[in-house]
Amino acid sequence: MAVVVPAHDEQELLPGCLISVLDALRRLPVPAEVIVVADDCRDATAAVAERLGAVVLTVRARNVGRARAVGMAHALRHGPRDLWLATTDADSRVPRRWGGWQLRHARAGTDLLVGTVRVTDWAPRSEQVRERFETRYRRDLNSTGHRHVHGANLGCAAPAYERLGGFSDLPHGEDHDLVERGRRQAVRVVADPDCPVRTSARRQARAPHGFARYLDALDAPTAPASLGEPAATRGPGTR
């Protein structure tokens, strides 16, 4: 298994992310590596990642789709056989059972796993934003599936990832793009709400039109209706 984390100037939040990912992978009965792609960083992101034991790649793309793709390409350097690819975001923390959850889906024949997120600290945001987000999020969520897509909580069988052409070089929405191609090409896409990843409600967005920008929009008089709307209006999972 390989976990890819794109990161742009994330020295403050990256340690929490990596510690949670390493903890989730520690108990797995398969080899696992964590790959941080430091994208156009002006801070100590790369040094932090190295200190915590991640493989570190550096790019100057300022493009989250490209960063994820570079990380996945490194994970695939020995080929796709028996490899499961996962990704999360630098401002997110995965639960301890996340690695096992990903592995169970891999062994069950899932090609593309789409998880959910949970915001646990709303301090940077107003009560209106929290209420609007939670109302809209729950509407597209049920016990057997959901309509959300987040780069903070994705997994993919390596052969399916290669068949789909991988992440596109998009500055935002690369997660939605991959999932939509998966559905069009009839790979087995499973939207499982059972293992949400904690993510931040920060105001400093790393990706244009990403999750932080979606939360910004919820402060507007006419807020976007749903995270499940078409790409132009929904709240992408990328940061």
mmCIF file of C-alpha atoms in Angstrom:
data_model
loop_
_atom_site.group_PDB
_atom_site.id
_atom_site.type_symbol
_atom_site.label_atom_id
_atom_site.label_comp_id
_atom_site.label_asym_id
_atom_site.label_seq_id
_atom_site.Cartn_x
_atom_site.Cartn_y
_atom_site.Cartn_z
ATOM 1 C CA MET A 1 0.000 0.000 0.000
ATOM 2 C CA ALA A 2 1.123 3.558 -0.680
ATOM 3 C CA VAL A 3 -0.357 6.772 0.700
ATOM 4 C CA VAL A 4 0.264 10.011 -1.202
ATOM 5 C CA VAL A 5 0.004 13.399 0.516
ATOM 6 C CA PRO A 6 0.350 16.556 -1.620
ATOM 7 C CA ALA A 7 1.588 19.515 0.403
ATOM 8 C CA HIS A 8 2.088 23.218 -0.293
ATOM 9 C CA ASP A 9 3.551 25.146 2.663
ATOM 10 C CA GLU A 10 2.141 22.709 5.215
ATOM 11 C CA GLN A 11 4.835 22.595 7.900
ATOM 12 C CA GLU A 12 2.332 23.375 10.665
ATOM 13 C CA LEU A 13 -0.414 20.859 9.872
ATOM 14 C CA LEU A 14 1.566 18.133 8.126
ATOM 15 C CA PRO A 15 2.931 16.505 11.315
ATOM 16 C CA GLY A 16 -0.565 15.712 12.584
ATOM 17 C CA CYS A 17 -1.486 14.239 9.217
ATOM 18 C CA LEU A 18 1.602 12.052 8.920
ATOM 19 C CA ILE A 19 1.478 10.825 12.500
ATOM 20 C CA SER A 20 -2.134 9.718 11.957
ATOM 21 C CA VAL A 21 -1.333 8.031 8.633
ATOM 22 C CA LEU A 22 1.704 6.199 10.025
ATOM 23 C CA ASP A 23 -0.366 5.033 12.984
ATOM 24 C CA ALA A 24 -3.081 3.753 10.638
ATOM 25 C CA LEU A 25 -0.548 1.827 8.550
ATOM 26 C CA ARG A 26 1.523 0.423 11.406
ATOM 27 C CA ARG A 27 -0.719 -2.586 12.043
ATOM 28 C CA LEU A 28 -1.263 -3.643 8.435
ATOM 29 C CA PRO A 29 -0.084 -7.090 7.310
ATOM 30 C CA VAL A 30 1.283 -5.614 4.055
ATOM 31 C CA PRO A 31 4.207 -3.297 3.259
ATOM 32 C CA ALA A 32 3.231 0.365 3.206
ATOM 33 C CA GLU A 33 4.927 3.645 2.403
ATOM 34 C CA VAL A 34 3.950 7.278 2.792
ATOM 35 C CA ILE A 35 4.889 9.686 0.014
ATOM 36 C CA VAL A 36 4.745 13.450 0.554
ATOM 37 C CA VAL A 37 4.894 15.599 -2.568
ATOM 38 C CA ALA A 38 6.166 19.022 -1.508
ATOM 39 C CA ASP A 39 4.787 21.343 -4.168
ATOM 40 C CA ASP A 40 6.418 24.761 -4.514
ATOM 41 C CA CYS A 41 7.044 24.990 -0.774
ATOM 42 C CA ARG A 42 8.709 28.010 0.793
ATOM 43 C CA ASP A 43 8.704 26.594 4.307
ATOM 44 C CA ALA A 44 10.010 23.449 6.032
ATOM 45 C CA THR A 45 7.371 21.067 4.645
ATOM 46 C CA ALA A 46 9.941 18.736 3.064
ATOM 47 C CA ALA A 47 12.151 18.654 6.165
ATOM 48 C CA VAL A 48 9.161 17.907 8.400
ATOM 49 C CA ALA A 49 8.081 15.046 6.170
ATOM 50 C CA GLU A 50 11.588 13.562 6.043
ATOM 51 C CA ARG A 51 11.940 13.780 9.807
ATOM 52 C CA LEU A 52 8.737 11.791 10.252
ATOM 53 C CA GLY A 53 9.869 9.060 7.881
ATOM 54 C CA ALA A 54 7.972 9.834 4.687
ATOM 55 C CA VAL A 55 9.417 9.557 1.200
ATOM 56 C CA VAL A 56 9.657 13.158 -0.034
ATOM 57 C CA LEU A 57 9.345 14.284 -3.641
ATOM 58 C CA THR A 58 9.564 17.928 -4.671
ATOM 59 C CA VAL A 59 7.845 19.639 -7.573
ATOM 60 C CA ARG A 60 7.229 23.250 -8.541
ATOM 61 C CA ALA A 61 3.887 22.797 -10.220
ATOM 62 C CA ARG A 62 1.627 24.639 -7.729
ATOM 63 C CA ASN A 63 -0.964 22.165 -8.957
ATOM 64 C CA VAL A 64 -2.542 19.619 -6.630
ATOM 65 C CA GLY A 65 -3.513 17.269 -9.462
ATOM 66 C CA ARG A 66 0.057 17.180 -10.694
ATOM 67 C CA ALA A 67 1.378 16.699 -7.163
ATOM 68 C CA ARG A 68 -0.905 13.724 -6.518
ATOM 69 C CA ALA A 69 0.018 12.235 -9.904
ATOM 70 C CA VAL A 70 3.758 12.547 -9.181
ATOM 71 C CA GLY A 71 3.303 10.756 -5.875
ATOM 72 C CA MET A 72 1.262 7.986 -7.469
ATOM 73 C CA ALA A 73 3.838 7.549 -10.245
ATOM 74 C CA HIS A 74 6.537 7.052 -7.607
ATOM 75 C CA ALA A 75 4.385 4.495 -5.797
ATOM 76 C CA LEU A 76 3.960 2.644 -9.110
ATOM 77 C CA ARG A 77 7.687 2.520 -9.849
ATOM 78 C CA HIS A 78 7.729 -1.274 -9.344
ATOM 79 C CA GLY A 79 4.484 -1.837 -11.233
ATOM 80 C CA PRO A 80 0.801 -2.042 -10.242
ATOM 81 C CA ARG A 81 0.588 -5.684 -9.192
ATOM 82 C CA ASP A 82 -0.978 -6.177 -5.736
ATOM 83 C CA LEU A 83 -0.667 -2.442 -5.032
ATOM 84 C CA TRP A 84 -3.326 -0.291 -3.411
ATOM 85 C CA LEU A 85 -2.989 3.487 -3.725
ATOM 86 C CA ALA A 86 -4.498 5.888 -1.193
ATOM 87 C CA THR A 87 -4.360 9.628 -0.741
ATOM 88 C CA THR A 88 -5.219 12.222 1.870
ATOM 89 C CA ASP A 89 -4.516 15.916 2.451
ATOM 90 C CA ALA A 90 -1.896 17.565 4.625
ATOM 91 C CA ASP A 91 -4.463 19.354 6.803
ATOM 92 C CA SER A 92 -6.377 16.134 7.489
ATOM 93 C CA ARG A 93 -6.040 13.328 10.021
ATOM 94 C CA VAL A 94 -7.087 9.775 9.268
ATOM 95 C CA PRO A 95 -8.576 7.513 11.954
ATOM 96 C CA ARG A 96 -6.536 4.591 13.272
ATOM 97 C CA ARG A 97 -8.693 2.083 11.389
ATOM 98 C CA TRP A 98 -8.292 3.891 8.054
ATOM 99 C CA GLY A 99 -5.517 1.634 6.758
ATOM 100 C CA GLY A 100 -7.477 -1.516 7.573
ATOM 101 C CA TRP A 101 -10.603 -0.031 5.982
ATOM 102 C CA GLN A 102 -8.685 0.710 2.784
ATOM 103 C CA LEU A 103 -7.166 -2.773 2.773
ATOM 104 C CA ARG A 104 -10.534 -4.489 3.244
ATOM 105 C CA HIS A 105 -11.866 -2.688 0.194
ATOM 106 C CA ALA A 106 -8.759 -3.628 -1.779
ATOM 107 C CA ARG A 107 -9.245 -7.294 -0.913
ATOM 108 C CA ALA A 108 -12.979 -7.124 -1.665
ATOM 109 C CA GLY A 109 -12.319 -6.067 -5.264
ATOM 110 C CA THR A 110 -13.067 -2.352 -5.019
ATOM 111 C CA ASP A 111 -11.403 -0.437 -7.842
ATOM 112 C CA LEU A 112 -11.974 3.093 -6.559
ATOM 113 C CA LEU A 113 -12.881 3.894 -2.948
ATOM 114 C CA VAL A 114 -14.531 7.220 -2.156
ATOM 115 C CA GLY A 115 -14.684 8.198 1.510
ATOM 116 C CA THR A 116 -16.086 11.113 3.482
ATOM 117 C CA VAL A 117 -14.734 13.820 5.779
ATOM 118 C CA ARG A 118 -15.696 15.283 9.121
ATOM 119 C CA VAL A 119 -14.847 18.772 10.345
ATOM 120 C CA THR A 120 -14.130 18.643 14.071
ATOM 121 C CA ASP A 121 -12.848 22.161 14.730
ATOM 122 C CA TRP A 122 -15.094 24.938 13.442
ATOM 123 C CA ALA A 123 -13.254 27.712 15.313
ATOM 124 C CA PRO A 124 -12.136 29.538 12.117
ATOM 125 C CA ARG A 125 -15.734 29.648 10.847
ATOM 126 C CA SER A 126 -19.098 31.080 11.821
ATOM 127 C CA GLU A 127 -21.973 29.072 13.248
ATOM 128 C CA GLN A 128 -23.870 29.729 10.009
ATOM 129 C CA VAL A 129 -21.148 28.024 7.976
ATOM 130 C CA ARG A 130 -21.119 25.005 10.286
ATOM 131 C CA GLU A 131 -24.896 24.617 10.172
ATOM 132 C CA ARG A 132 -25.118 25.044 6.409
ATOM 133 C CA PHE A 133 -22.292 22.620 5.774
ATOM 134 C CA GLU A 134 -23.600 19.912 8.084
ATOM 135 C CA THR A 135 -27.143 20.204 6.714
ATOM 136 C CA ARG A 136 -25.971 19.906 3.111
ATOM 137 C CA TYR A 137 -23.468 17.189 3.874
ATOM 138 C CA ARG A 138 -25.966 14.967 5.682
ATOM 139 C CA ARG A 139 -28.434 15.329 2.819
ATOM 140 C CA ASP A 140 -26.054 13.488 0.480
ATOM 141 C CA LEU A 141 -25.076 10.856 3.035
ATOM 142 C CA ASN A 142 -26.741 7.599 4.067
ATOM 143 C CA SER A 143 -25.785 4.285 5.642
ATOM 144 C CA THR A 144 -25.004 2.590 2.322
ATOM 145 C CA GLY A 145 -23.337 5.342 0.306
ATOM 146 C CA HIS A 146 -22.895 9.036 -0.382
ATOM 147 C CA ARG A 147 -22.377 11.595 -3.153
ATOM 148 C CA HIS A 148 -19.252 13.301 -1.823
ATOM 149 C CA VAL A 149 -15.723 13.185 -3.245
ATOM 150 C CA HIS A 150 -12.629 14.285 -1.305
ATOM 151 C CA GLY A 151 -8.956 14.012 -2.122
ATOM 152 C CA ALA A 152 -8.555 13.738 1.646
ATOM 153 C CA ASN A 153 -10.123 10.264 1.595
ATOM 154 C CA LEU A 154 -9.615 8.261 -1.588
ATOM 155 C CA GLY A 155 -8.231 4.852 -2.461
ATOM 156 C CA CYS A 156 -7.672 3.055 -5.743
ATOM 157 C CA ALA A 157 -6.446 -0.313 -6.989
ATOM 158 C CA ALA A 158 -3.260 0.411 -8.939
ATOM 159 C CA PRO A 159 -4.356 -1.401 -12.140
ATOM 160 C CA ALA A 160 -7.597 0.606 -12.179
ATOM 161 C CA TYR A 161 -5.679 3.829 -11.531
ATOM 162 C CA GLU A 162 -3.461 3.163 -14.525
ATOM 163 C CA ARG A 163 -6.432 2.174 -16.677
ATOM 164 C CA LEU A 164 -8.113 5.488 -15.855
ATOM 165 C CA GLY A 165 -4.990 7.472 -16.737
ATOM 166 C CA GLY A 166 -4.350 8.647 -13.174
ATOM 167 C CA PHE A 167 -4.861 12.093 -11.714
ATOM 168 C CA SER A 168 -5.050 14.904 -14.249
ATOM 169 C CA ASP A 169 -2.916 18.053 -13.989
ATOM 170 C CA LEU A 170 -5.742 20.124 -12.535
ATOM 171 C CA PRO A 171 -5.291 22.923 -9.978
ATOM 172 C CA HIS A 172 -8.497 21.752 -8.269
ATOM 173 C CA GLY A 173 -11.156 19.092 -8.734
ATOM 174 C CA GLU A 174 -8.681 16.363 -9.701
ATOM 175 C CA ASP A 175 -10.403 14.036 -7.223
ATOM 176 C CA HIS A 176 -13.839 14.534 -8.812
ATOM 177 C CA ASP A 177 -12.303 14.152 -12.259
ATOM 178 C CA LEU A 178 -10.790 10.757 -11.404
ATOM 179 C CA VAL A 179 -14.000 9.461 -9.823
ATOM 180 C CA GLU A 180 -16.142 10.657 -12.731
ATOM 181 C CA ARG A 181 -13.851 8.911 -15.215
ATOM 182 C CA GLY A 182 -14.078 5.789 -13.092
ATOM 183 C CA ARG A 183 -17.854 5.821 -13.220
ATOM 184 C CA ARG A 184 -17.899 6.471 -16.963
ATOM 185 C CA GLN A 185 -15.488 3.619 -17.600
ATOM 186 C CA ALA A 186 -17.417 1.232 -15.362
ATOM 187 C CA VAL A 187 -14.711 0.418 -12.851
ATOM 188 C CA ARG A 188 -16.066 -0.651 -9.479
ATOM 189 C CA VAL A 189 -16.518 2.622 -7.582
ATOM 190 C CA VAL A 190 -17.584 2.255 -3.934
ATOM 191 C CA ALA A 191 -18.716 5.306 -1.957
ATOM 192 C CA ASP A 192 -18.363 4.194 1.672
ATOM 193 C CA PRO A 193 -19.237 6.672 4.479
ATOM 194 C CA ASP A 194 -18.017 4.344 7.229
ATOM 195 C CA CYS A 195 -14.525 5.779 7.837
ATOM 196 C CA PRO A 196 -14.511 9.606 7.686
ATOM 197 C CA VAL A 197 -11.268 11.554 7.770
ATOM 198 C CA ARG A 198 -11.015 14.616 9.990
ATOM 199 C CA THR A 199 -10.219 17.743 8.033
ATOM 200 C CA SER A 200 -9.781 21.413 8.822
ATOM 201 C CA ALA A 201 -12.099 24.365 8.357
ATOM 202 C CA ARG A 202 -9.185 26.709 7.750
ATOM 203 C CA ARG A 203 -9.549 29.910 5.768
ATOM 204 C CA GLN A 204 -6.211 29.804 3.956
ATOM 205 C CA ALA A 205 -7.007 27.679 0.904
ATOM 206 C CA ARG A 206 -4.224 25.728 -0.804
ATOM 207 C CA ALA A 207 -6.233 24.987 -3.972
ATOM 208 C CA PRO A 208 -8.493 27.454 -5.802
ATOM 209 C CA HIS A 209 -12.154 26.453 -5.590
ATOM 210 C CA GLY A 210 -11.291 23.727 -3.095
ATOM 211 C CA PHE A 211 -12.878 22.754 0.220
ATOM 212 C CA ALA A 212 -11.851 25.963 1.989
ATOM 213 C CA ARG A 213 -13.345 28.040 -0.827
ATOM 214 C CA TYR A 214 -16.561 26.030 -0.583
ATOM 215 C CA LEU A 215 -16.774 26.904 3.115
ATOM 216 C CA ASP A 216 -16.133 30.551 2.217
ATOM 217 C CA ALA A 217 -19.114 30.397 -0.135
ATOM 218 C CA LEU A 218 -21.370 29.161 2.671
ATOM 219 C CA ASP A 219 -21.009 32.598 4.255
ATOM 220 C CA ALA A 220 -22.647 34.151 1.199
ATOM 221 C CA PRO A 221 -26.381 35.015 1.171
ATOM 222 C CA THR A 222 -26.911 32.458 -1.613
ATOM 223 C CA ALA A 223 -24.799 29.472 -0.635
ATOM 224 C CA PRO A 224 -24.066 26.528 -2.957
ATOM 225 C CA ALA A 225 -26.727 23.895 -2.496
ATOM 226 C CA SER A 226 -24.659 20.759 -2.224
ATOM 227 C CA LEU A 227 -21.258 19.156 -2.354
ATOM 228 C CA GLY A 228 -22.757 16.826 -4.925
ATOM 229 C CA GLU A 229 -23.598 19.418 -7.556
ATOM 230 C CA PRO A 230 -21.843 19.716 -10.931
ATOM 231 C CA ALA A 231 -18.185 20.705 -10.839
ATOM 232 C CA ALA A 232 -18.741 24.411 -11.414
ATOM 233 C CA THR A 233 -20.738 24.841 -8.214
ATOM 234 C CA ARG A 234 -20.062 21.979 -5.848
ATOM 235 C CA GLY A 235 -17.424 21.967 -3.149
ATOM 236 C CA PRO A 236 -14.478 19.900 -4.350
ATOM 237 C CA GLY A 237 -12.527 17.799 -1.909
ATOM 238 C CA THR A 238 -9.169 19.322 -2.812
ATOM 239 C CA ARG A 239 -7.835 21.971 -0.505
#
